[in-house]
Amino acid sequence: MANPRRTSTPITPELPIQFQPRTLDSRFSRLKLFLKKPQAFPFLLSIFLILTWVFLRIHQQTPKLTNPTFSTTNNQDHEANLIRFSSRFPSPITKDPRGWILDPVSIALDSGISGGALTCASIHVGEIKPGGLRGNHRHYTCNETFLIWGATTVFRVENHGLEKGYAQVTLEADDVAIAVSPKGTAHALVNVDSSRTTYIVGCQDRVISYNSSNSDFRVWDDLNS
């Protein structure tokens, strides 16, 4: 007996359901609608706080860079908040035979010396004859930056990190020095040259009255004799 023919029905595989991807414009429109809602304020505030925290962390961990041209390698000069250059050609401040020229405030910043005047509300220019003294006082309300040159000169500044309570360096006649004295820090300059005159330019970031109680005078007794 013959077997009856079986008819097979082809099975059509089920196609996966395809979702039409959202366009960029559609997502952007949804984002704009969300940002217009009151519920978006806490979200935006959180983003702002996170970015602020990241910025502050990066800023704190970034080391302060100094200009190697104006960095001081002399430890005694560093303790005295001072950097010196040779007035002879060539040097970082003497670019050509005409002589030296500089910006004392910028150099103090570039060399990493902190505590000086960033702006000059008061400027005084003067000289110290051989054997003469200027300073030996302390100002509580202003920072000062000095430009010193011309003769063998002793510069002294308070430094409570040292045993004596101050740092002291001697500048030679061909030195040009930038020194800073932060507010509340005593300083003094003495011309110890036998014949040449010391010249100074002082920049203070605040106008002070020398007759007020904001300054102390005759700080070091050994300089008053």
Short mmCIF file of N, CA and C in Angstrom, two decimals, residues 28-119:
data_model
loop_
_atom_site.label_atom_id
_atom_site.label_comp_id
_atom_site.label_asym_id
_atom_site.label_seq_id
_atom_site.Cartn_x
_atom_site.Cartn_y
_atom_site.Cartn_z
N PHE A 28 17.61 65.67 21.84
CA PHE A 28 17.91 67.04 22.25
C PHE A 28 16.64 67.76 22.68
N SER A 29 15.54 67.50 21.97
CA SER A 29 14.27 68.11 22.34
C SER A 29 13.81 67.64 23.71
N ARG A 30 13.97 66.34 23.97
CA ARG A 30 13.60 65.81 25.28
C ARG A 30 14.44 66.43 26.40
N LEU A 31 15.75 66.63 26.10
CA LEU A 31 16.62 67.24 27.10
C LEU A 31 16.21 68.68 27.39
N LYS A 32 15.84 69.41 26.34
CA LYS A 32 15.41 70.79 26.55
C LYS A 32 14.14 70.85 27.37
N LEU A 33 13.22 69.93 27.12
CA LEU A 33 11.99 69.89 27.89
C LEU A 33 12.27 69.58 29.36
N PHE A 34 13.23 68.67 29.59
CA PHE A 34 13.57 68.32 30.97
C PHE A 34 14.19 69.49 31.70
N LEU A 35 15.07 70.22 31.00
CA LEU A 35 15.75 71.33 31.65
C LEU A 35 14.81 72.48 31.98
N LYS A 36 13.68 72.53 31.31
CA LYS A 36 12.71 73.58 31.59
C LYS A 36 11.86 73.26 32.81
N LYS A 37 11.93 72.04 33.28
CA LYS A 37 11.11 71.63 34.41
C LYS A 37 11.82 71.98 35.73
N PRO A 38 11.05 72.24 36.79
CA PRO A 38 11.67 72.55 38.10
C PRO A 38 12.54 71.41 38.62
N GLN A 39 12.21 70.16 38.22
CA GLN A 39 12.99 69.04 38.71
C GLN A 39 14.43 69.06 38.20
N ALA A 40 14.72 69.86 37.18
CA ALA A 40 16.06 69.90 36.60
C ALA A 40 17.03 70.70 37.45
N PHE A 41 16.52 71.57 38.34
CA PHE A 41 17.41 72.44 39.11
C PHE A 41 18.37 71.65 40.01
N PRO A 42 17.90 70.66 40.80
CA PRO A 42 18.86 69.89 41.61
C PRO A 42 19.90 69.17 40.77
N PHE A 43 19.50 68.69 39.59
CA PHE A 43 20.44 68.01 38.70
C PHE A 43 21.54 68.97 38.24
N LEU A 44 21.15 70.16 37.80
CA LEU A 44 22.13 71.14 37.34
C LEU A 44 23.02 71.61 38.48
N LEU A 45 22.44 71.76 39.66
CA LEU A 45 23.24 72.18 40.81
C LEU A 45 24.29 71.13 41.16
N SER A 46 23.91 69.86 41.07
CA SER A 46 24.86 68.79 41.36
C SER A 46 26.01 68.79 40.36
N ILE A 47 25.70 68.97 39.08
CA ILE A 47 26.74 69.04 38.05
C ILE A 47 27.69 70.20 38.33
N PHE A 48 27.14 71.35 38.70
CA PHE A 48 27.97 72.52 38.98
C PHE A 48 28.90 72.28 40.16
N LEU A 49 28.38 71.67 41.22
CA LEU A 49 29.20 71.40 42.40
C LEU A 49 30.32 70.40 42.10
N ILE A 50 30.01 69.39 41.29
CA ILE A 50 31.03 68.40 40.94
C ILE A 50 32.15 69.05 40.12
N LEU A 51 31.78 69.87 39.15
CA LEU A 51 32.80 70.54 38.33
C LEU A 51 33.64 71.49 39.16
N THR A 52 33.00 72.19 40.10
CA THR A 52 33.75 73.09 40.98
C THR A 52 34.75 72.33 41.83
N TRP A 53 34.33 71.19 42.37
CA TRP A 53 35.22 70.37 43.18
C TRP A 53 36.41 69.87 42.37
N VAL A 54 36.15 69.41 41.15
CA VAL A 54 37.23 68.92 40.28
C VAL A 54 38.22 70.03 39.97
N PHE A 55 37.71 71.23 39.68
CA PHE A 55 38.59 72.36 39.37
C PHE A 55 39.47 72.72 40.56
N LEU A 56 38.89 72.75 41.75
CA LEU A 56 39.67 73.10 42.94
C LEU A 56 40.73 72.05 43.24
N ARG A 57 40.40 70.78 43.04
CA ARG A 57 41.38 69.72 43.26
C ARG A 57 42.56 69.85 42.30
N ILE A 58 42.27 70.11 41.05
CA ILE A 58 43.33 70.26 40.05
C ILE A 58 44.19 71.47 40.39
N HIS A 59 43.53 72.57 40.80
CA HIS A 59 44.26 73.80 41.11
C HIS A 59 45.18 73.60 42.31
N GLN A 60 44.73 72.88 43.33
CA GLN A 60 45.54 72.65 44.52
C GLN A 60 46.71 71.73 44.26
N GLN A 61 46.54 70.77 43.36
CA GLN A 61 47.59 69.79 43.11
C GLN A 61 48.59 70.25 42.07
N THR A 62 48.30 71.34 41.36
CA THR A 62 49.22 71.84 40.35
C THR A 62 50.35 72.60 41.02
N PRO A 63 51.59 72.20 40.87
CA PRO A 63 52.69 72.91 41.54
C PRO A 63 52.91 74.27 40.92
N LYS A 64 53.32 75.20 41.77
CA LYS A 64 53.60 76.55 41.29
C LYS A 64 54.89 76.54 40.49
N LEU A 65 54.82 77.05 39.29
CA LEU A 65 55.98 77.07 38.41
C LEU A 65 56.69 78.41 38.54
N THR A 66 57.99 78.39 38.60
CA THR A 66 58.77 79.61 38.64
C THR A 66 59.63 79.69 37.40
N ASN A 67 60.00 80.90 37.04
CA ASN A 67 60.84 81.13 35.89
C ASN A 67 62.27 80.76 36.25
N PRO A 68 62.86 79.73 35.62
CA PRO A 68 64.22 79.33 36.00
C PRO A 68 65.25 80.42 35.79
N THR A 69 64.96 81.38 34.92
CA THR A 69 65.90 82.47 34.69
C THR A 69 66.04 83.32 35.94
N PHE A 70 64.96 83.44 36.72
CA PHE A 70 64.96 84.31 37.88
C PHE A 70 64.91 83.54 39.19
N SER A 71 65.17 82.24 39.17
CA SER A 71 65.14 81.47 40.42
C SER A 71 66.47 81.63 41.15
N THR A 72 66.39 81.66 42.49
CA THR A 72 67.60 81.81 43.29
C THR A 72 68.05 80.46 43.81
N THR A 73 69.35 80.18 43.68
CA THR A 73 69.91 78.93 44.18
C THR A 73 70.71 79.17 45.45
N ASN A 74 70.85 80.44 45.85
CA ASN A 74 71.58 80.78 47.06
C ASN A 74 70.65 80.66 48.25
N ASN A 75 70.97 79.74 49.19
CA ASN A 75 70.07 79.49 50.30
C ASN A 75 69.95 80.70 51.21
N GLN A 76 71.04 81.42 51.46
CA GLN A 76 70.99 82.60 52.31
C GLN A 76 70.13 83.70 51.68
N ASP A 77 70.25 83.88 50.37
CA ASP A 77 69.39 84.85 49.69
C ASP A 77 67.93 84.44 49.80
N HIS A 78 67.67 83.14 49.67
CA HIS A 78 66.29 82.65 49.78
C HIS A 78 65.73 82.92 51.17
N GLU A 79 66.52 82.70 52.20
CA GLU A 79 66.07 82.96 53.57
C GLU A 79 65.81 84.44 53.80
N ALA A 80 66.50 85.29 53.05
CA ALA A 80 66.34 86.74 53.20
C ALA A 80 65.31 87.30 52.23
N ASN A 81 64.55 86.45 51.56
CA ASN A 81 63.53 86.90 50.58
C ASN A 81 64.16 87.80 49.52
N LEU A 82 65.27 87.37 48.97
CA LEU A 82 66.04 88.23 48.08
C LEU A 82 66.57 87.43 46.90
N ILE A 83 66.68 88.09 45.77
CA ILE A 83 67.35 87.53 44.60
C ILE A 83 68.25 88.61 44.01
N ARG A 84 69.45 88.21 43.61
CA ARG A 84 70.42 89.18 43.11
C ARG A 84 70.88 88.81 41.70
N PHE A 85 71.29 89.83 40.96
CA PHE A 85 71.82 89.66 39.61
C PHE A 85 73.10 90.48 39.49
N SER A 86 73.92 90.10 38.53
CA SER A 86 75.09 90.90 38.23
C SER A 86 74.69 92.03 37.29
N SER A 87 75.21 93.21 37.56
CA SER A 87 74.93 94.35 36.68
C SER A 87 75.79 94.33 35.43
N ARG A 88 76.75 93.41 35.38
CA ARG A 88 77.64 93.35 34.23
C ARG A 88 76.96 92.65 33.06
N PHE A 89 77.42 92.97 31.87
CA PHE A 89 76.89 92.36 30.64
C PHE A 89 77.73 91.13 30.30
N PRO A 90 77.08 89.98 29.95
CA PRO A 90 75.62 89.79 29.92
C PRO A 90 75.11 89.18 31.23
N SER A 91 73.84 89.39 31.52
CA SER A 91 73.18 88.78 32.68
C SER A 91 71.68 88.78 32.39
N PRO A 92 70.87 88.10 33.20
CA PRO A 92 69.43 88.07 32.93
C PRO A 92 68.76 89.45 32.89
N ILE A 93 69.38 90.44 33.55
CA ILE A 93 68.79 91.79 33.53
C ILE A 93 69.58 92.76 32.65
N THR A 94 70.76 92.33 32.19
CA THR A 94 71.59 93.18 31.33
C THR A 94 71.69 92.51 29.97
N LYS A 95 70.80 92.89 29.09
CA LYS A 95 70.69 92.22 27.79
C LYS A 95 71.67 92.76 26.76
N ASP A 96 72.12 94.00 26.94
CA ASP A 96 73.03 94.61 25.98
C ASP A 96 73.94 95.58 26.71
N PRO A 97 74.95 96.13 26.03
CA PRO A 97 75.92 97.01 26.69
C PRO A 97 75.33 98.30 27.26
N ARG A 98 74.09 98.62 26.95
CA ARG A 98 73.51 99.85 27.50
C ARG A 98 73.36 99.79 29.02
N GLY A 99 73.24 98.59 29.58
CA GLY A 99 73.09 98.45 31.03
C GLY A 99 71.85 97.65 31.38
N TRP A 100 71.56 97.55 32.67
CA TRP A 100 70.47 96.70 33.13
C TRP A 100 69.15 97.47 33.20
N ILE A 101 68.07 96.72 33.09
CA ILE A 101 66.72 97.26 33.23
C ILE A 101 65.82 96.09 33.67
N LEU A 102 64.85 96.37 34.54
CA LEU A 102 64.01 95.29 35.07
C LEU A 102 62.73 95.85 35.67
N ASP A 103 61.80 94.93 35.93
CA ASP A 103 60.57 95.20 36.64
C ASP A 103 60.66 94.46 37.98
N PRO A 104 60.91 95.16 39.09
CA PRO A 104 61.15 94.46 40.36
C PRO A 104 59.97 93.63 40.85
N VAL A 105 58.74 94.12 40.63
CA VAL A 105 57.57 93.37 41.10
C VAL A 105 57.42 92.07 40.32
N SER A 106 57.59 92.12 39.00
CA SER A 106 57.46 90.92 38.18
C SER A 106 58.56 89.91 38.49
N ILE A 107 59.78 90.40 38.69
CA ILE A 107 60.87 89.48 38.97
C ILE A 107 60.66 88.79 40.32
N ALA A 108 60.17 89.52 41.31
CA ALA A 108 59.90 88.90 42.62
C ALA A 108 58.89 87.78 42.47
N LEU A 109 57.86 87.99 41.65
CA LEU A 109 56.86 86.95 41.44
C LEU A 109 57.43 85.78 40.66
N ASP A 110 58.19 86.06 39.60
CA ASP A 110 58.74 85.00 38.76
C ASP A 110 59.77 84.15 39.51
N SER A 111 60.44 84.74 40.47
CA SER A 111 61.48 84.01 41.20
C SER A 111 60.91 83.20 42.35
N GLY A 112 59.60 83.34 42.61
CA GLY A 112 58.98 82.58 43.68
C GLY A 112 59.10 83.22 45.04
N ILE A 113 59.58 84.46 45.12
CA ILE A 113 59.66 85.17 46.41
C ILE A 113 58.27 85.71 46.73
N SER A 114 57.70 85.26 47.84
CA SER A 114 56.33 85.65 48.18
C SER A 114 56.33 86.70 49.27
N GLY A 115 55.21 87.43 49.35
CA GLY A 115 55.03 88.41 50.41
C GLY A 115 55.32 89.84 50.03
N GLY A 116 55.76 90.07 48.79
CA GLY A 116 56.05 91.42 48.36
C GLY A 116 54.82 92.16 47.87
N ALA A 117 55.00 93.39 47.51
CA ALA A 117 53.91 94.21 46.98
C ALA A 117 53.58 93.79 45.56
N LEU A 118 52.30 93.57 45.28
CA LEU A 118 51.87 93.25 43.92
C LEU A 118 51.53 94.49 43.13
N THR A 119 51.17 95.55 43.82
CA THR A 119 50.93 96.86 43.20
C THR A 119 51.64 97.90 44.04
#
